XYZ file of C-alpha atoms in Angstrom:
306
model
C -20.688 4.577 2.263
C -18.498 1.913 3.751
C -17.213 1.059 0.242
C -16.322 4.718 -0.446
C -14.469 4.985 2.855
C -12.533 1.807 2.079
C -11.539 3.197 -1.364
C -10.291 6.448 0.153
C -8.288 4.498 2.705
C -6.646 2.443 -0.050
C -5.759 5.609 -2.033
C -4.251 7.126 1.075
C -2.083 4.011 1.429
C -1.054 3.995 -2.253
C -0.328 7.672 -2.710
C 2.475 7.884 -0.110
C 4.234 4.974 -1.781
C 3.907 6.679 -5.175
C 5.231 9.901 -3.734
C 8.189 8.048 -2.269
C 8.850 6.375 -5.630
C 8.627 9.715 -7.446
C 10.934 11.345 -4.894
C 13.426 8.536 -5.298
C 13.317 8.828 -9.083
C 13.876 12.594 -8.904
C 16.987 12.025 -6.780
C 18.157 9.329 -9.223
C 17.318 11.277 -12.386
C 20.424 13.570 -12.456
C 22.753 10.562 -12.269
C 20.714 8.719 -14.896
C 20.847 11.742 -17.194
C 24.631 12.106 -16.851
C 25.141 8.339 -17.254
C 23.108 8.227 -20.450
C 24.756 11.369 -21.873
C 28.348 10.482 -20.930
C 28.414 6.676 -21.185
C 25.480 5.165 -23.061
C 25.136 7.741 -25.859
C 28.859 7.692 -26.912
C 28.831 3.884 -26.871
C 25.724 3.723 -29.042
C 27.200 6.368 -31.361
C 30.449 4.386 -31.731
C 28.500 1.173 -32.369
C 26.447 2.972 -34.980
C 29.541 4.357 -36.712
C 31.140 0.899 -36.765
C 28.350 -0.413 -39.016
C 29.095 2.037 -41.832
C 31.972 2.759 -44.200
C 32.877 6.079 -45.748
C 34.354 6.157 -49.226
C 35.563 9.067 -51.299
C 33.439 7.746 -54.132
C 30.042 6.455 -53.138
C 29.715 8.240 -49.793
C 28.714 6.454 -46.600
C 27.229 2.975 -46.953
C 25.900 0.440 -44.465
C 28.304 -2.547 -44.298
C 26.927 -4.437 -41.305
C 29.655 -6.391 -39.487
C 32.286 -6.043 -42.226
C 34.397 -3.654 -40.126
C 34.415 -6.187 -37.276
C 35.375 -9.040 -39.605
C 38.197 -6.896 -41.002
C 39.381 -6.010 -37.467
C 39.365 -9.672 -36.392
C 41.942 -10.451 -39.101
C 43.897 -7.182 -39.008
C 47.529 -8.173 -38.259
C 48.402 -4.748 -36.818
C 45.447 -4.796 -34.423
C 46.165 -8.400 -33.397
C 49.866 -7.618 -32.848
C 48.980 -4.659 -30.616
C 46.456 -6.778 -28.741
C 49.083 -9.459 -28.150
C 51.532 -6.804 -26.942
C 49.149 -5.408 -24.312
C 48.237 -8.994 -23.374
C 51.897 -9.713 -22.635
C 52.116 -6.408 -20.782
C 49.102 -7.436 -18.677
C 50.436 -10.897 -17.823
C 53.839 -9.597 -16.670
C 53.242 -6.086 -15.323
C 50.008 -6.507 -13.350
C 51.204 -9.329 -11.027
C 54.477 -7.494 -10.337
C 52.650 -4.238 -9.563
C 50.074 -5.894 -7.292
C 52.755 -7.848 -5.404
C 54.723 -4.637 -4.809
C 51.563 -2.823 -3.670
C 50.708 -5.730 -1.358
C 54.206 -5.770 0.134
C 54.151 -2.015 0.783
C 50.644 -2.133 2.300
C 51.633 -4.992 4.626
C 54.841 -3.192 5.604
C 52.953 -0.008 6.538
C 50.263 -1.962 8.379
C 52.911 -3.832 10.382
C 53.854 -0.490 12.032
C 57.530 -1.399 11.710
C 58.245 1.222 9.079
C 59.783 4.503 10.183
C 57.548 7.533 9.569
C 54.735 5.438 8.057
C 52.663 8.462 7.002
C 55.606 9.977 5.131
C 56.435 6.571 3.598
C 52.817 6.114 2.472
C 52.743 9.603 0.976
C 56.046 9.004 -0.811
C 54.743 5.807 -2.429
C 51.515 7.526 -3.469
C 53.080 10.701 -4.916
C 53.886 9.180 -8.369
C 50.152 8.581 -8.871
C 49.594 12.341 -8.476
C 52.185 13.116 -11.165
C 50.552 13.544 -14.614
C 51.234 10.544 -16.830
C 52.788 12.734 -19.531
C 55.235 14.310 -17.056
C 56.148 10.945 -15.519
C 56.702 9.354 -18.934
C 58.887 12.234 -20.126
C 60.942 12.046 -16.926
C 61.536 8.304 -17.297
C 62.101 8.657 -21.027
C 64.979 11.073 -20.515
C 66.447 8.811 -17.831
C 66.240 5.834 -20.227
C 68.310 7.530 -22.949
C 71.567 5.644 -23.476
C 73.452 8.761 -24.662
C 71.860 11.484 -22.537
C 69.996 9.731 -19.699
C 70.842 9.147 -16.059
C 70.925 5.356 -16.434
C 73.392 5.602 -19.312
C 75.615 7.988 -17.368
C 75.663 5.687 -14.322
C 76.451 2.664 -16.508
C 79.366 4.470 -18.180
C 80.639 5.659 -14.784
C 81.039 1.996 -13.825
C 82.647 1.155 -17.174
C 79.625 -0.733 -18.509
C 77.733 -0.405 -21.764
C 74.365 1.240 -21.058
C 71.321 -0.893 -21.857
C 69.200 0.234 -24.782
C 66.033 0.823 -22.762
C 64.393 2.620 -25.684
C 65.134 -0.201 -28.136
C 62.602 -2.677 -29.481
C 63.649 -5.445 -27.059
C 63.368 -3.469 -23.819
C 60.679 -0.939 -24.720
C 57.801 -2.969 -23.263
C 59.609 -3.582 -19.921
C 60.507 0.126 -19.859
C 56.846 1.063 -20.262
C 55.877 -1.511 -17.631
C 58.322 0.110 -15.224
C 56.702 3.529 -15.753
C 53.164 2.199 -15.229
C 54.262 0.240 -12.142
C 55.930 3.356 -10.709
C 52.715 5.313 -11.257
C 50.172 2.834 -9.904
C 51.825 0.979 -7.016
C 50.753 3.769 -4.642
C 47.169 3.747 -5.914
C 46.810 -0.003 -5.419
C 48.650 0.214 -2.109
C 45.958 2.577 -0.799
C 43.181 0.144 -1.801
C 44.926 -2.725 0.004
C 45.914 -0.640 3.028
C 42.304 0.557 3.473
C 41.182 -3.100 3.426
C 43.820 -3.980 6.024
C 42.628 -1.193 8.330
C 39.085 -2.588 8.114
C 40.046 -5.985 9.587
C 38.460 -6.315 13.076
C 40.921 -6.315 15.978
C 39.130 -9.413 17.338
C 40.693 -11.533 14.601
C 44.199 -10.421 15.595
C 43.416 -11.069 19.280
C 42.118 -14.560 18.479
C 45.237 -15.281 16.399
C 47.492 -14.164 19.272
C 45.588 -16.418 21.679
C 46.320 -19.302 19.295
C 50.005 -18.379 19.387
C 50.230 -16.986 15.872
C 53.268 -14.876 15.001
C 53.354 -11.955 12.593
C 53.904 -14.113 9.515
C 51.086 -16.433 10.540
C 48.777 -13.447 10.986
C 49.651 -12.256 7.501
C 48.962 -15.678 5.978
C 45.840 -16.631 7.946
C 44.202 -13.281 8.725
C 45.379 -10.479 6.450
C 45.655 -12.219 3.081
C 42.182 -13.849 3.260
C 40.694 -10.498 4.249
C 42.464 -8.818 1.326
C 41.005 -11.056 -1.399
C 38.077 -8.737 -2.327
C 40.415 -5.737 -2.450
C 42.948 -7.689 -4.539
C 40.168 -8.697 -6.918
C 39.128 -5.058 -7.281
C 42.717 -3.929 -7.886
C 43.254 -6.757 -10.401
C 40.155 -5.824 -12.417
C 41.131 -2.138 -12.446
C 44.616 -3.132 -13.608
C 43.281 -5.388 -16.376
C 41.123 -2.556 -17.709
C 44.029 -0.108 -17.435
C 46.361 -2.440 -19.335
C 44.047 -2.616 -22.341
C 43.730 1.180 -22.228
C 47.503 1.652 -22.509
C 47.941 4.825 -24.559
C 49.600 7.830 -22.911
C 52.950 6.260 -22.016
C 53.728 4.700 -25.436
C 52.291 7.734 -27.239
C 54.635 10.092 -25.361
C 57.552 7.702 -25.938
C 56.944 7.858 -29.686
C 58.989 11.067 -29.967
C 61.939 9.449 -28.154
C 61.781 6.136 -30.032
C 59.850 6.683 -33.281
C 61.400 3.611 -34.920
C 60.176 1.336 -32.108
C 56.705 2.653 -31.290
C 54.766 2.818 -34.512
C 51.192 3.753 -35.220
C 49.864 0.387 -34.041
C 51.985 -0.304 -30.953
C 48.826 -0.670 -28.837
C 45.197 -1.073 -29.987
C 44.290 2.344 -28.545
C 47.084 4.086 -30.464
C 46.057 2.205 -33.609
C 42.413 3.306 -33.283
C 43.523 6.886 -32.543
C 45.786 7.063 -35.595
C 43.122 5.577 -37.870
C 40.443 7.974 -36.617
C 42.371 11.259 -36.530
C 45.173 10.773 -39.060
C 43.745 8.109 -41.365
C 40.179 9.507 -41.500
C 38.845 5.961 -40.973
C 36.472 6.844 -38.162
C 34.091 3.956 -38.813
C 36.818 1.318 -38.758
C 38.392 2.918 -35.659
C 34.971 2.732 -33.976
C 34.773 -0.992 -34.766
C 38.271 -1.508 -33.302
C 37.274 0.383 -30.158
C 34.086 -1.629 -29.657
C 35.982 -4.875 -30.251
C 38.693 -3.847 -27.774
C 36.002 -3.013 -25.200
C 34.480 -6.477 -25.632
C 37.895 -8.136 -25.229
C 38.494 -6.103 -22.052
C 35.126 -7.131 -20.596
C 35.755 -10.814 -21.363
C 39.278 -10.809 -19.858
C 38.125 -8.897 -16.746
C 35.272 -11.365 -16.296
C 37.622 -14.339 -16.681
C 39.969 -12.851 -14.057
C 37.052 -12.278 -11.679
C 35.685 -15.783 -12.281
C 39.104 -17.395 -11.772
C 39.759 -15.587 -8.483
C 36.223 -16.306 -7.212
C 36.606 -20.004 -8.059
C 39.931 -20.190 -6.214
C 38.274 -18.550 -3.191
C 35.567 -21.224 -3.172
C 38.209 -23.967 -3.360
C 40.193 -22.426 -0.501
């Protein structure tokens, strides 16, 4: 009888924990279902497509990693990858420095109408990328754009901002204009989370405003800067909308392989090479993951040294 009572007591202890686990799983299940349907399934489908090749004669055949080997030596894909790599190296630091400067300026409370200033910096992020790119594209035009008109008004030759030499900086300017406000908000939120005690302690030690920025604010901003840097790295490799819209204004400069995303898009929807485009997409995703991880590792190592 004592054994039976002990068994019932154990079941009573186990069942509540199982019920809690089941309840937790039921709350988690909708997210898991959406994650699998929206993220995992398309990735697996693209990976599956990348292992096959469709031919007009012979149908679809399994080719293993041949599409990946072809992509690794594809000069158009490699040229586009190098172009977005250069874009990343130049544009991301400039954008993050501008966002950091604006966030520090607003947090210093020395800016007139800080709420209006913050809203004004953030507004370009709310403008659709297509609209923003078209607006800048018409301003870039040497014959019809605002920049050309201003240059001629001062008796200067307008720069060819839609030419092959300046196209990448022109695109970088558009992306910077769009995303400075977004990154500024991330950094400003981190600044507002710094405890007032740290500022009070710095003032007791006789620190001025610049010293507070260097010794209090910048160290506290490192996690937020890391987050913004990783988002920017991923966004750089996803560069598509801005150069795609610019194609109509500068068709001789932006071809079908200007960026890896445009190249994969053209191959899939205009070249009917869906399997090879899938291999390019998977390879680009792997490159993005590796570069983002290297950036994270480098910043984390510098934090440990400091």
